[in-house]
Coordinates of C-alpha atoms and ligand atoms in Angstrom, one line a residue:
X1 CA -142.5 16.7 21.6
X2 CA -144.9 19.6 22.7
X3 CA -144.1 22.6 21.1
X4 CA -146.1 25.9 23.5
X5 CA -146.2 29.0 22.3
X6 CA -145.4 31.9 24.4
X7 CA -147.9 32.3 27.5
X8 CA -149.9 34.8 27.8
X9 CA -149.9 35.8 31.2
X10 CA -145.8 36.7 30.4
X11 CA -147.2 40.3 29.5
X12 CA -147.0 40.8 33.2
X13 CA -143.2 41.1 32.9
X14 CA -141.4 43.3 31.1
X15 CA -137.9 43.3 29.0
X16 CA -135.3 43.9 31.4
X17 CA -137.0 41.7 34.5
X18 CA -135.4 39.3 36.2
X19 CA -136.5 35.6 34.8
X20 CA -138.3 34.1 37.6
X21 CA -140.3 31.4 37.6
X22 CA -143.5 30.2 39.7
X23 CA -141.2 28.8 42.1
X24 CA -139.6 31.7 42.9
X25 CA -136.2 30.6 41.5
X26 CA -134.1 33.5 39.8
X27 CA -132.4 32.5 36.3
X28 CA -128.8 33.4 35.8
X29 CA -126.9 30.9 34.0
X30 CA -127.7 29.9 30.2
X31 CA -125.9 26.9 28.7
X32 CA -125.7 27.0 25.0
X33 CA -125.2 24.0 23.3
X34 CA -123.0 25.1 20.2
X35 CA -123.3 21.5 18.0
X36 CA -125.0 18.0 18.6
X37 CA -121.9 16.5 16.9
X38 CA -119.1 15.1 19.3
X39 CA -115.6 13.4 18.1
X40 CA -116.2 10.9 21.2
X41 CA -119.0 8.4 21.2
X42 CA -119.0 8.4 25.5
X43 CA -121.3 4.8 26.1
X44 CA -123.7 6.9 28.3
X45 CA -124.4 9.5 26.2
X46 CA -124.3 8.3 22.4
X47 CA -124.7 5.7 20.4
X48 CA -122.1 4.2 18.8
X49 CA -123.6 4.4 15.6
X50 CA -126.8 5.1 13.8
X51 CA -127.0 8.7 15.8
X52 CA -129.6 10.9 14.1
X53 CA -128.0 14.3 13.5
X54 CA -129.5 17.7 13.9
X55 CA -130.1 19.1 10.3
X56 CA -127.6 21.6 9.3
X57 CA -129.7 24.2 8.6
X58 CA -131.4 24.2 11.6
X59 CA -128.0 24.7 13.7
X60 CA -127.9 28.5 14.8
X61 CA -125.8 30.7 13.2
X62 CA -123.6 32.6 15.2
X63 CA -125.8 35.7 14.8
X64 CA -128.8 34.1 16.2
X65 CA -126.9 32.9 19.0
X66 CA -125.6 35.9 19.7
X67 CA -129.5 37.7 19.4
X68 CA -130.8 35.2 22.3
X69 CA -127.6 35.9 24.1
X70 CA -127.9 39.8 24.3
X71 CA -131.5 39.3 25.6
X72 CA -130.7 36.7 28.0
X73 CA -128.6 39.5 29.7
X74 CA -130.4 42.0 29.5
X75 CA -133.1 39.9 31.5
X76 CA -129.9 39.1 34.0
X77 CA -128.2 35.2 32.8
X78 CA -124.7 36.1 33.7
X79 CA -123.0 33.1 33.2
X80 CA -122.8 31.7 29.0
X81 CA -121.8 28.1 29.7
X82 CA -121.2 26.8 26.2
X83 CA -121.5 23.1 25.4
X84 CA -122.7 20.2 23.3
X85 CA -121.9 18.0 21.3
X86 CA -118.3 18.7 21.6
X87 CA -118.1 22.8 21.5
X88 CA -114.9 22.6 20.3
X89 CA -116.2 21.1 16.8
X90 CA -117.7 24.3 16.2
X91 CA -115.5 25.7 13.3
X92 CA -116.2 29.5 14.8
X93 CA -116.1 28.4 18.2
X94 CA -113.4 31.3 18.6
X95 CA -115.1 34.2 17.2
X96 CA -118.6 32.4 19.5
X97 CA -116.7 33.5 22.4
X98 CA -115.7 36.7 21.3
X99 CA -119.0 37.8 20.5
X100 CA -120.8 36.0 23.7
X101 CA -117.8 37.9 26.1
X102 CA -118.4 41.3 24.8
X103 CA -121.6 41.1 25.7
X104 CA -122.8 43.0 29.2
X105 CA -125.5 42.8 31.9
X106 CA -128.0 45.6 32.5
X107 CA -125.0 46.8 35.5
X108 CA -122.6 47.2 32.6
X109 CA -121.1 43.9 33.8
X110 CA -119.8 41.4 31.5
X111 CA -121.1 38.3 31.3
X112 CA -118.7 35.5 32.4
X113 CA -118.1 32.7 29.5
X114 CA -117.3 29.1 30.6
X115 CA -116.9 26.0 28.7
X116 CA -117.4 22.2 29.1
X117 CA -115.2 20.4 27.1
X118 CA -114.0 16.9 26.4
X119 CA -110.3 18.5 25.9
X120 CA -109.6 17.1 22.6
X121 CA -108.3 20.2 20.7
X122 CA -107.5 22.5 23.2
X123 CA -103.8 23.0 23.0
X124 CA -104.6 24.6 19.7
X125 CA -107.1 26.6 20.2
X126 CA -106.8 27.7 24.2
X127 CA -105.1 30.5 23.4
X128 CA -106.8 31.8 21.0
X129 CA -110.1 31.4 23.4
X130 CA -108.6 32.9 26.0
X131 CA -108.0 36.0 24.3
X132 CA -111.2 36.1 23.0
X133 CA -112.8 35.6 26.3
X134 CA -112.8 32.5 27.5
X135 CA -113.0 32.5 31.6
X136 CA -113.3 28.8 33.2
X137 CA -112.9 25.1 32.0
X138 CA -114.7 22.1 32.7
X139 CA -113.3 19.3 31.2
X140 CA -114.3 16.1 31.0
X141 CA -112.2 12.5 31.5
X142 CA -113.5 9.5 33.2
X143 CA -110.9 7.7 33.4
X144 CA -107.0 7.2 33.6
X145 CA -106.1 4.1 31.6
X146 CA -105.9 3.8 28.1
X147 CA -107.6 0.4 27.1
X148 CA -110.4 2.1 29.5
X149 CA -110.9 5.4 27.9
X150 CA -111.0 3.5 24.0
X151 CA -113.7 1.1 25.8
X152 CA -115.5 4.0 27.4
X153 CA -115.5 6.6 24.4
X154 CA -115.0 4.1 21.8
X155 CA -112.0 6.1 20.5
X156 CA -108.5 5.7 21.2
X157 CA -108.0 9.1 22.3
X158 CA -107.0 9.5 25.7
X159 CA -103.5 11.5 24.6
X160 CA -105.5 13.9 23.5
X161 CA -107.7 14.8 26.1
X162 CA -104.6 14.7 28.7
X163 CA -102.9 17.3 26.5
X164 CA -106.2 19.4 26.7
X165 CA -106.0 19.1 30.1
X166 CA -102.4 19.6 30.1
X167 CA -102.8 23.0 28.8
X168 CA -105.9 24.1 30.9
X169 CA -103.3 23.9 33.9
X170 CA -100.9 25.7 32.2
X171 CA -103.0 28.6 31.3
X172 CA -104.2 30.9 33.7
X173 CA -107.8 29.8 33.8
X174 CA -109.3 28.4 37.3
X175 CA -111.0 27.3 39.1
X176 CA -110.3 24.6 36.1
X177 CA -112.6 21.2 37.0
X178 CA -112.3 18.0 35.9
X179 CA -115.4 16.0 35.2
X180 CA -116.2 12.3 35.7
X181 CA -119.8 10.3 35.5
X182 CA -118.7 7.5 38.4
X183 CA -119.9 3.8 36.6
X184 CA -120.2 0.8 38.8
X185 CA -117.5 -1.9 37.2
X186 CA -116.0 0.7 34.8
X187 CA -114.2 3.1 36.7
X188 CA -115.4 3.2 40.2
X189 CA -111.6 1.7 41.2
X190 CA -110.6 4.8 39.6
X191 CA -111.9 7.6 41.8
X192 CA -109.0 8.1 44.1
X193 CA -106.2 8.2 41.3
X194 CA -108.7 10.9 39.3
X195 CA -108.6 13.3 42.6
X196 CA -105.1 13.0 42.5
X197 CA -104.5 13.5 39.6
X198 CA -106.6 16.2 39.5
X199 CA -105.2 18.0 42.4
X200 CA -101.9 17.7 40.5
X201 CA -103.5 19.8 37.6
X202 CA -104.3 22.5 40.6
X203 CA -107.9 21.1 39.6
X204 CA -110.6 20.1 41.3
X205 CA -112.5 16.7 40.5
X206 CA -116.3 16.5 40.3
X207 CA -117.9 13.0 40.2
X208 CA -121.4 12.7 38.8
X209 CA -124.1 10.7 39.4
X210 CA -124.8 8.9 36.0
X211 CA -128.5 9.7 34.4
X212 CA -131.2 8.7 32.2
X213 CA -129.9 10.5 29.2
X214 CA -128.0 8.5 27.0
X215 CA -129.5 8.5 23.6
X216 CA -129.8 4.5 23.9
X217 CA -132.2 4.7 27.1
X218 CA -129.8 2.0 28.9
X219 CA -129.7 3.6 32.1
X220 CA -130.3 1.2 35.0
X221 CA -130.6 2.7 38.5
X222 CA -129.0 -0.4 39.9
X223 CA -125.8 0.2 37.6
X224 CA -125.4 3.9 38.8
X225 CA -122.8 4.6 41.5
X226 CA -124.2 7.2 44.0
X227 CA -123.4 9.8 45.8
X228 CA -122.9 7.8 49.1
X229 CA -120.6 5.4 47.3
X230 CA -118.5 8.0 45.9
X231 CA -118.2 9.6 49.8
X232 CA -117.5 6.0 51.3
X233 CA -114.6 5.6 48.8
X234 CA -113.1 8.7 49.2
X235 CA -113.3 8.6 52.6
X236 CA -110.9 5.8 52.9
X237 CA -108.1 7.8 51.4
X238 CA -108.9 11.4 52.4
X239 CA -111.3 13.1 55.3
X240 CA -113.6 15.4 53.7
X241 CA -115.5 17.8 55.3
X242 CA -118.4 19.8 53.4
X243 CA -117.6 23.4 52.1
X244 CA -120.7 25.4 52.7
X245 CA -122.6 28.0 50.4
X246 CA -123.4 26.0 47.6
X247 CA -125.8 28.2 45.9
X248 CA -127.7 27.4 42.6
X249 CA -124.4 25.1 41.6
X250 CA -125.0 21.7 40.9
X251 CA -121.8 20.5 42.9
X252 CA -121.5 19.6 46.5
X253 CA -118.0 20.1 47.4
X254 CA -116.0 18.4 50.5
X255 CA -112.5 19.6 51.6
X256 CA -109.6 17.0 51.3
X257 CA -107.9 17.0 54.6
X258 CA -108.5 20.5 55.3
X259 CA -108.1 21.7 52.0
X260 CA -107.0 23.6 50.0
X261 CA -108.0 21.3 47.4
X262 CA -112.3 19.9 47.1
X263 CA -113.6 17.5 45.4
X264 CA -117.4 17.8 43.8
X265 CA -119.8 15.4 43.3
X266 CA -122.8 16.6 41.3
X267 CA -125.7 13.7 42.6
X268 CA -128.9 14.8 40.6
X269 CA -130.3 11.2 40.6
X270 CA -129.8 10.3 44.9
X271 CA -129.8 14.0 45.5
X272 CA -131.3 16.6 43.6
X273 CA -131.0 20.2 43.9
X274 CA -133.7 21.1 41.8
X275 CA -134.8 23.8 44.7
X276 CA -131.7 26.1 43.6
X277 CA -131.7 25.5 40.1
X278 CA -131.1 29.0 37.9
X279 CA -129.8 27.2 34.8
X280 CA -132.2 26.9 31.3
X281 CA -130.7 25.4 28.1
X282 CA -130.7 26.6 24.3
X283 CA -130.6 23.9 22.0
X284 CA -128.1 23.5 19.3
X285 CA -131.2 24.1 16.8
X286 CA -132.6 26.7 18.2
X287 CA -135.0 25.1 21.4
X288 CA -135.0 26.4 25.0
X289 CA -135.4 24.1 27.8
X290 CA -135.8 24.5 31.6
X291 CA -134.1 21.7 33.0
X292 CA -132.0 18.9 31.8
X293 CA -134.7 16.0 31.8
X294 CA -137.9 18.5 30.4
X295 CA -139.8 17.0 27.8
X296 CA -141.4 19.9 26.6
X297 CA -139.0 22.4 24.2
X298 CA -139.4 26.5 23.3
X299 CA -138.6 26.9 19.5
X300 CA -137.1 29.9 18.8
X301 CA -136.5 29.3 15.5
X302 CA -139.4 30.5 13.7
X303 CA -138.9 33.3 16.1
X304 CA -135.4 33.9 14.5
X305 CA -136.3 33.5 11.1
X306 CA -139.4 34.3 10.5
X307 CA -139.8 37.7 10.4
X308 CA -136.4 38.7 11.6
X309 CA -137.6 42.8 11.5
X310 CA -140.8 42.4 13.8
X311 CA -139.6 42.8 17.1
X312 CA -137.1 40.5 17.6
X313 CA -135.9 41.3 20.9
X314 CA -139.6 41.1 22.4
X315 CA -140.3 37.7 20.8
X316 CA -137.0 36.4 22.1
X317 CA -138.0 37.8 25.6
X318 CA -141.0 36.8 25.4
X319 CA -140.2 33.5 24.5
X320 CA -137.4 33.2 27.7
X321 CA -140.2 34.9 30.0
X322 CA -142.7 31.2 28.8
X323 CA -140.1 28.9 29.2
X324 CA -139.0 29.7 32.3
X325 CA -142.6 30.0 33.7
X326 CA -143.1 26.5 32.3
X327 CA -140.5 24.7 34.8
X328 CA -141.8 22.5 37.1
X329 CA -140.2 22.2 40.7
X330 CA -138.0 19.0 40.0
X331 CA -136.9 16.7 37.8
X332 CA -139.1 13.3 38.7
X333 CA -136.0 10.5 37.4
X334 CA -137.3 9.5 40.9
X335 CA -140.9 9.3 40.1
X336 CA -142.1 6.1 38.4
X337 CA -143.9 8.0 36.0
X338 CA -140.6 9.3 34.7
X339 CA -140.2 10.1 30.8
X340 CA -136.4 10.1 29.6
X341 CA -136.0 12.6 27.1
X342 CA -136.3 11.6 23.3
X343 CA -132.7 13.5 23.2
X344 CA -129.9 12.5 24.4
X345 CA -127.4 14.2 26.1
X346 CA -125.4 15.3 23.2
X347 CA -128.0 16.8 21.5
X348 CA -129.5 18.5 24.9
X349 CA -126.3 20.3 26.1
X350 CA -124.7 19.1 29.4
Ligands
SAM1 N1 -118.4 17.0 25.1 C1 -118.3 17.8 26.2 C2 -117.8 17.0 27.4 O1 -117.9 15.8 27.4 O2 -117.4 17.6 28.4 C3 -119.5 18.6 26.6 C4 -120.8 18.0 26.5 S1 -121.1 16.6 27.6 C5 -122.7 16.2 27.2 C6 -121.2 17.5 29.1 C7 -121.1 16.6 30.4 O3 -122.2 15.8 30.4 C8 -119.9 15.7 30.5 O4 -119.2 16.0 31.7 C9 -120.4 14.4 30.4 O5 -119.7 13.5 31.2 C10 -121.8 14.6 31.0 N2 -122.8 13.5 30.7 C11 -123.1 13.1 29.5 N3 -124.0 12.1 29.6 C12 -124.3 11.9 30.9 C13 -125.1 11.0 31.6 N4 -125.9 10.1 31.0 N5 -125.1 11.1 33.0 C14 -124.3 12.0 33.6 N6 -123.5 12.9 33.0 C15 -123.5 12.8 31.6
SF4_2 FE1 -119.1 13.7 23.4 FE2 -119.2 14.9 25.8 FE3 -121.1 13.1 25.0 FE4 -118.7 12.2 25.5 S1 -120.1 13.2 27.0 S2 -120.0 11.6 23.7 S3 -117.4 13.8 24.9 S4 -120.8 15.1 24.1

């Protein structure tokens, strides 16, 4: 994978800018993948065995997380969206938060700290998070029925995730969202009963697009249940009218009936939103990346360990400023010269 060093036409901006890259898009949310290591095995994201794991000393420490965090506010990311992996793996994933929330914007704002999750653990350690920080929940459950979820995750573990998702409701965290990737013959029968039993857990369920990022490259465009499908289904149970100003987020949300309650459906394959993108991604080992399907990665470790004293700050700017320059204007899964990443998705950080 290309490895670029900093650009160096990033002098141009200084510390403290806004990242902006050629397309004019303004950078405000930074997900940080926190492990590569997940106690699911979902089909379309990891194998079921024979993963190749990220080296342990490569894995950033909580101080060098927390050294690209600070800059990435002070160059205005407001939202720390930590992921993986399975976050919750991360034996300080507590004191993570705690660090990442006390952290402020260059208005003396504090960033806001969300999560995606796959629920399992979360009755212990909810409240700890929230104390520490913790503002918003997305958690992740495809499907409803036991024999399913075992199928699906190739663990029998779907008690667990409902008693993470159990304890989202009862906490005071919301909007809490309930993620699902919509597969053709696995659980597209399933769609109705998720909303409702999302809108049961005063949460609201997203649908996603399934995408060329499982670490086995077995996406097939014909498998994928789109965006249209998802709508068509729906529709038969509920009406749903679009909820406008959508902004950089990467769901499209429709009113049940009137509302209150949405659901999302997040269609990067049949519908991109590249055009309001603001998200880049750091690596659990240390790599920045400008979009989800980029096949070109900004180490930061050498920056981080090299020479810790020399200007850290300035090299971890710096380093921001080149990736974000670096991001082209879309994704291409559409394009037939299309690359899937050599990662997959639970070593990239969804
Ligand atoms: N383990 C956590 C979880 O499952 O929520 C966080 C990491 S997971 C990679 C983040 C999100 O990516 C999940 O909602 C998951 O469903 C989604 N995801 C993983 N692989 C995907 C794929 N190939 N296409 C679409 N979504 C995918
Ligand atoms: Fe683990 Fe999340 Fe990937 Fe499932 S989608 S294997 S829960 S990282």
């Amino acid at each position: 994978m290309p490895r670029p060093a900093a650009h160096a036409s990033d002098a141009a901006a200084a510390p403290g800018d806004p990242l902006v890259d050629t397309h004019g898009r303004v950078h405000r949310d930074l997900r940080i993948s926190l492990t590569d290591r997940c106690s699911l095995r979902c089909t379309y994201c990891m194998p079921e065995q024979g993963n190749e794991w990220l080296a342990k000393s490569s894995i950033l420490t909580l101080d060098e997380i927390v050294a690209i965090a600070r800059v990435a506010a002070s160059d205005g990311i407001t939202t720390f969206r930590l992921t993986g992996g399975e976050p919750l793996l991360r034996a300080d994933i507590v004191e993570v938060v705690r660090r990442l929330a006390a952290i402020s914007g260059p208005d003396g704002r504090p960033v806001d700290i969300a999560m995606t999750t796959n629920g399992i653990r979360l009755p212990d350690v909810l409240p700890a998070l929230v104390d520490a920080g913790l503002r918003r929940l997305n958690i992740s459950i495809d499907t409803l029925r036991r024999d399913r979820f075992h199928e699906l995750t190739r663990r029998d573990r779907l008690d667990d995730v409902l008693d993470g998702i159990a304890a989202a409701a009862a906490s005071g965290l919301r909007p809490l969202k309930l993620n699902a990737v919509a597969m053709r013959d696995v659980n597209d029968d399933e769609l109705v009963d998720l909303v409702e039993f999302a809108t049961a857990h005063d949460a609201q369920m997203r649908f996603i697009e399934q995408m060329p990022l499982d670490a086995g490259h077995t996406w097939d465009r014909s498998r994928m249940v789109t965006q249209d499908e998802i709508l068509a289904t729906l529709s038969s149970r509920w009406s749903l009218e679009p909820v406008p100003g959508r902004g950089g987020a990467p769901a499209a949300r429709w009113l049940l009936d009137g509302g209150p309650h949405t659901v999302g459906v997040i269609a990067s394959v049949t519908a991109p939103f590249c055009g309001d993108c603001d998200r880049l991604r750091l690596t659990a080992d240390g790599q920045l990346r400008n979009c989800l399907f980029s096949t070109t990665e900004y180490d930061l470790l050498p920056v981080l360990r090299a020479d810790p004293a020399a200007g850290l700050d300035v090299d971890i700017d710096r380093m921001l400023r080149s990736c974000v320059r670096g991001k082209l204007p879309g994704h291409a899964i559409n394009d037939p010269s299309f690359l899937q990443p050599v990662r997959g998705m639970n070593a990239i950080g969804g």
